[in-house]
Structure formats: C-alpha cells, structure tokens
XYZ file of C-alpha atoms in Angstrom:
278
model
C -0.169 -0.037 0.503
C 1.706 3.949 -0.875
C 1.846 6.078 2.251
C -0.479 8.933 1.805
C 0.610 11.893 0.861
C 1.000 13.999 3.967
C 3.186 10.765 6.006
C 5.761 10.994 3.515
C 6.510 15.026 3.257
C 4.722 18.360 4.634
C 3.211 19.736 1.708
C 5.287 22.858 1.180
C 7.930 20.219 0.419
C 6.103 17.169 -0.691
C 4.740 19.605 -3.281
C 7.730 20.328 -5.308
C 7.730 21.626 -8.862
C 7.903 17.890 -9.908
C 5.340 16.291 -8.387
C 3.071 20.129 -8.917
C 4.136 19.119 -12.763
C 2.768 15.875 -12.544
C -0.443 16.169 -10.081
C -1.693 18.804 -12.687
C -1.362 16.660 -15.469
C -2.995 14.210 -15.236
C -5.626 13.345 -16.652
C -7.784 10.896 -13.391
C -6.547 12.993 -11.265
C -7.644 16.792 -12.603
C -11.327 14.026 -13.630
C -11.242 13.182 -9.239
C -10.768 17.316 -8.472
C -13.121 18.074 -10.549
C -15.540 15.718 -9.935
C -15.404 16.705 -6.288
C -15.270 20.716 -6.762
C -18.045 20.076 -8.722
C -19.691 18.144 -5.641
C -18.291 21.304 -3.430
C -20.068 23.566 -4.659
C -23.774 22.171 -4.347
C -23.214 21.103 -0.750
C -22.043 25.290 -0.937
C -26.335 25.557 -1.548
C -25.600 28.253 -3.125
C -28.935 30.810 -3.471
C -29.907 29.639 -7.866
C -31.492 32.858 -7.690
C -29.064 34.690 -6.883
C -27.100 36.639 -10.231
C -24.735 37.657 -8.792
C -21.020 36.070 -9.205
C -20.340 35.750 -5.143
C -16.474 35.747 -4.575
C -14.824 32.416 -2.835
C -11.951 31.221 -1.235
C -10.718 28.288 -2.448
C -7.981 26.302 0.337
C -5.628 24.917 -0.686
C -5.817 25.662 -4.038
C -2.728 23.876 -5.917
C -2.461 24.735 -9.331
C -6.564 26.060 -9.874
C -8.198 22.691 -11.277
C -10.527 24.014 -8.989
C -10.896 27.360 -9.051
C -11.820 26.921 -12.779
C -14.577 24.754 -12.108
C -15.697 27.725 -9.379
C -15.163 30.372 -12.799
C -16.660 27.834 -15.561
C -19.920 27.760 -13.419
C -19.107 32.397 -12.809
C -17.409 32.919 -9.267
C -14.698 34.943 -8.269
C -12.541 32.615 -6.984
C -9.435 33.449 -3.556
C -6.677 30.886 -3.850
C -4.448 30.717 -1.508
C -2.006 26.952 -1.165
C 1.690 26.676 0.757
C 3.484 25.245 -2.063
C 4.749 28.452 -3.997
C 5.636 25.197 -6.871
C 1.503 24.347 -7.041
C 0.975 28.226 -7.496
C 4.154 28.890 -9.838
C 1.719 26.058 -11.590
C -1.434 28.137 -11.282
C 0.001 31.672 -12.792
C 1.905 29.332 -15.506
C -2.518 28.099 -16.395
C -3.011 31.915 -15.780
C -6.312 31.194 -13.507
C -8.198 33.870 -12.873
C -8.638 33.496 -9.702
C -5.674 35.875 -6.488
C -3.478 33.519 -5.359
C -1.548 33.385 -1.739
C 1.156 31.523 0.011
C 0.212 30.997 3.105
C 0.168 28.046 5.975
C -3.720 26.841 6.485
C -2.065 26.875 10.725
C -1.344 30.266 11.234
C -4.614 31.565 10.559
C -7.122 33.306 7.354
C -5.742 36.771 6.793
C -8.768 38.217 4.949
C -10.307 41.352 6.235
C -13.543 39.639 8.433
C -17.273 38.935 6.225
C -15.099 39.444 3.445
C -16.590 35.636 1.526
C -19.449 34.764 0.632
C -18.924 30.777 0.990
C -15.631 28.215 0.972
C -14.271 25.337 -0.474
C -11.377 22.923 -0.114
C -10.671 20.041 -1.465
C -7.976 17.321 0.155
C -6.376 19.153 1.769
C -7.327 19.333 5.631
C -6.355 16.515 5.955
C -2.856 18.179 6.698
C -3.850 19.506 9.343
C -4.329 16.762 11.240
C -0.057 16.409 11.181
C 2.398 17.959 13.474
C 5.131 17.901 10.886
C 7.676 20.425 13.231
C 7.958 20.229 16.236
C 6.261 22.893 16.984
C 3.012 22.195 14.710
C 0.033 22.291 18.060
C -2.899 20.214 15.481
C -5.262 20.954 17.507
C -4.899 24.372 18.002
C -3.850 24.573 14.192
C -7.013 23.622 13.766
C -8.809 26.339 15.518
C -7.212 29.094 14.691
C -7.248 28.548 10.835
C -11.521 28.323 11.807
C -11.636 30.911 14.214
C -10.648 33.045 11.252
C -11.875 30.818 8.200
C -15.434 31.538 10.738
C -14.721 34.750 11.184
C -13.720 35.510 7.246
C -17.275 33.909 6.232
C -20.695 36.162 5.819
C -22.815 35.474 8.028
C -25.168 33.148 6.122
C -22.496 31.562 4.380
C -21.010 27.993 4.197
C -17.330 26.013 3.616
C -16.887 22.652 2.462
C -14.382 20.450 2.968
C -13.575 17.703 1.361
C -10.707 16.143 2.942
C -9.470 11.911 3.869
C -9.643 11.643 7.179
C -7.213 8.504 8.428
C -9.797 7.494 11.006
C -12.162 8.676 13.741
C -10.203 10.149 16.057
C -9.196 12.866 13.153
C -13.382 13.167 12.187
C -13.069 13.884 15.789
C -10.609 16.383 15.816
C -11.565 18.858 12.934
C -15.100 18.998 13.528
C -15.047 19.426 17.876
C -11.906 22.146 16.446
C -15.019 23.179 13.746
C -17.455 23.950 16.338
C -15.834 25.709 18.565
C -14.752 27.978 16.309
C -18.661 29.247 16.341
C -19.710 26.565 13.108
C -22.485 24.862 12.722
C -22.539 21.843 10.455
C -20.949 17.956 11.086
C -19.983 15.230 8.074
C -21.866 14.141 4.392
C -20.154 11.027 3.495
C -21.419 9.710 -0.140
C -20.689 6.155 -1.006
C -19.941 5.298 2.170
C -20.582 1.714 1.034
C -17.820 1.901 -1.881
C -14.054 1.812 -1.700
C -13.263 3.121 -4.335
C -16.006 5.939 -4.523
C -16.323 7.045 -0.909
C -15.321 10.381 0.170
C -16.104 12.312 3.241
C -17.550 16.471 3.030
C -16.899 18.692 6.450
C -20.163 20.857 5.377
C -20.052 23.946 7.944
C -22.277 27.081 8.142
C -22.154 30.201 9.632
C -25.600 30.712 10.151
C -26.792 28.457 12.635
C -27.773 25.025 13.180
C -29.532 23.814 9.395
C -30.135 20.097 8.448
C -26.913 18.755 7.010
C -27.622 17.917 3.096
C -28.929 14.641 1.565
C -25.271 12.747 0.926
C -24.751 10.401 -2.430
C -25.043 6.428 -2.702
C -27.847 5.926 -0.099
C -30.672 7.060 1.725
C -29.808 10.559 4.417
C -29.526 8.642 7.743
C -26.243 6.621 7.147
C -24.306 8.495 5.370
C -24.136 11.756 7.552
C -22.111 12.049 10.737
C -24.461 14.121 12.863
C -23.120 16.246 16.182
C -21.250 14.211 18.747
C -22.499 15.367 22.416
C -19.388 17.521 22.452
C -20.048 19.648 19.332
C -24.437 18.795 20.536
C -23.816 21.458 23.341
C -21.687 23.881 21.630
C -24.767 24.579 19.923
C -26.984 24.388 22.762
C -24.554 26.889 25.049
C -23.814 29.428 21.890
C -28.223 29.528 20.530
C -29.881 32.616 21.173
C -26.946 34.799 21.863
C -25.571 37.702 20.522
C -22.967 36.956 18.506
C -19.504 38.010 19.171
C -18.049 40.548 19.743
C -21.695 41.890 18.564
C -22.748 45.046 20.729
C -25.265 42.952 22.369
C -22.236 41.208 23.583
C -20.467 44.285 24.567
C -22.695 45.933 26.785
C -22.788 42.467 28.109
C -19.101 41.928 29.212
C -19.014 45.761 29.830
C -21.457 44.785 33.291
C -20.083 42.065 34.363
C -16.783 43.797 34.218
C -18.018 46.128 36.130
C -20.079 43.679 38.748
C -16.605 42.418 39.254
C -15.245 45.656 40.402
C -13.358 46.396 37.325
C -12.722 49.768 35.748
C -14.454 49.595 32.438
C -15.176 52.276 30.562
C -18.839 54.027 29.787
C -20.639 53.078 27.878
C -21.476 55.538 24.639
C -22.796 55.642 21.340
C -19.046 55.031 19.906
C -19.164 51.683 22.061
C -18.454 48.323 19.357
C -18.376 50.732 16.198
C -16.337 48.945 14.163
C -13.506 51.186 12.835
C -12.992 52.085 9.427
C -10.541 49.915 7.455
C -8.735 52.252 6.101
C -7.741 52.897 9.318
C-alpha cells in the first residue's frame, strides 16, 4: 500500500516542482478534482435565484484546478496554498483567481465577512499532522477555523473534501470547527464503496440547519451528525448575541463592572467597527 502524502513530507516540500507538474498533468487526478469541486460547490447550497457572482475562498487551491471549476460556474475566487511550486503552475495556467502563499494552520488573513463561501479539496487532513516540533494540530485547526469563520458572511458555508485517516481525526476537525463557531457535520458520499467513498465536512455560519443529503445511500446512513460535545456547543451558543456585537460588548462590560473592575462608560461609539482604512 502506498504511503499517504502527508506521511511522506510537509506539503510545501512534498508538492515540489516535479510533483506539482505531475499532479496537474495527470488526467485522472484532474477528473477527480473537478468532480469533487463540483460536489463541494453543490454542498455550498448557493441560492440559485441569485445571479450575482459569489466570492469564494479556495483553501489549498494548488494549481487552480478547483478555481477553474468555480470560474466555469460564474464565481470569483481567491486561492490560498502553502506550496509555491503549485502556485507557480497556477500562474502558468493563467487562472483568473488571485493567489496567496500561506499556511492554513496560521489562519486566514482576510477581513471579516469577505467571502460568500469557501471550498477545499484534499487539504484539510494535512492539519491533523505535526510536521514541526512547534506544530500542535488542535491549536492549528482552531486557529484556522476561527479565522475562516470570521472571514465568511453570516449566511455562508464552507465545504471541505478531505481524507480522514481515523475516526479520531474526524472528531478532531469537527470539534475544533464547532469551537470556532460553526455548525454542521460530515456528509459521506457512497459510504459502501471502497473507491467512490468521499468525506465532506459541511460547515455553516448561520445557525443549525439540516445537513445536505449524501449521494449513494439514504440520508440516515450517510451523515455523521453532531457528537454530544458538539451539540453542547450549539446549545450554549443558541440565542446568545454574536461575539463582538454591541449587545455582546455591553453585556461583557456590565459583568466587568459587577466584578469591580475599572470599565469605561457606555456610549454611542461602544462596539462600533473601525474603518478598514486604518
């Protein structure tokens, strides 16, 4: 059995120039990538009556194969990847999306509410590994999910196709996503097929909603819903003001006053967002 890429080397090393070219020129890989991205876009559940192009973040965009699918469906996209070699191939392919070199585990460097959705194909599992002594997978996942949550609009979804190695990895990524504020869970397409089986982590920012139906089986057998801990996160968050909203800030200031801490007076400027120009 061949070793999984994430066990061979860190992604920025594994996807060197030769691997990047091989990955992009392999017709089988291209076909699979296109199919998985089309499915991820379907799971985003973009309003079919909204004719305006959506701004989508492609996480682990590689050489821009998924970006090309987004372009074909009329969307605008920005791609982030840790491999300079993969991004170089994307530039050679003259993709339309903007490209950014970055490490998912260090977070997404975008303003709040920037994106209408996010997709990621075959990238999330890399964050489950510690490639350096300084890497702590739970902390890196939480940093990633919390900054991603901030960068999405409040009715957006993020869909990750990934290859979990164990049930513990599924628990790890879903629990960190829920801690960051997301709702959602795992959708497993074709769960009874060794070759066609695919895992999708479907995350929502707008509150609890029914998970999309999986392909290849009935809904009940193909969806992994919240575990108990994730359900508790959802229950605690339900009905509370959004973090850093005016109501949230005022409540926090009142708690500080009750604790005897020095707290500034409330004013009409309390919790007002600063201009992005500063």
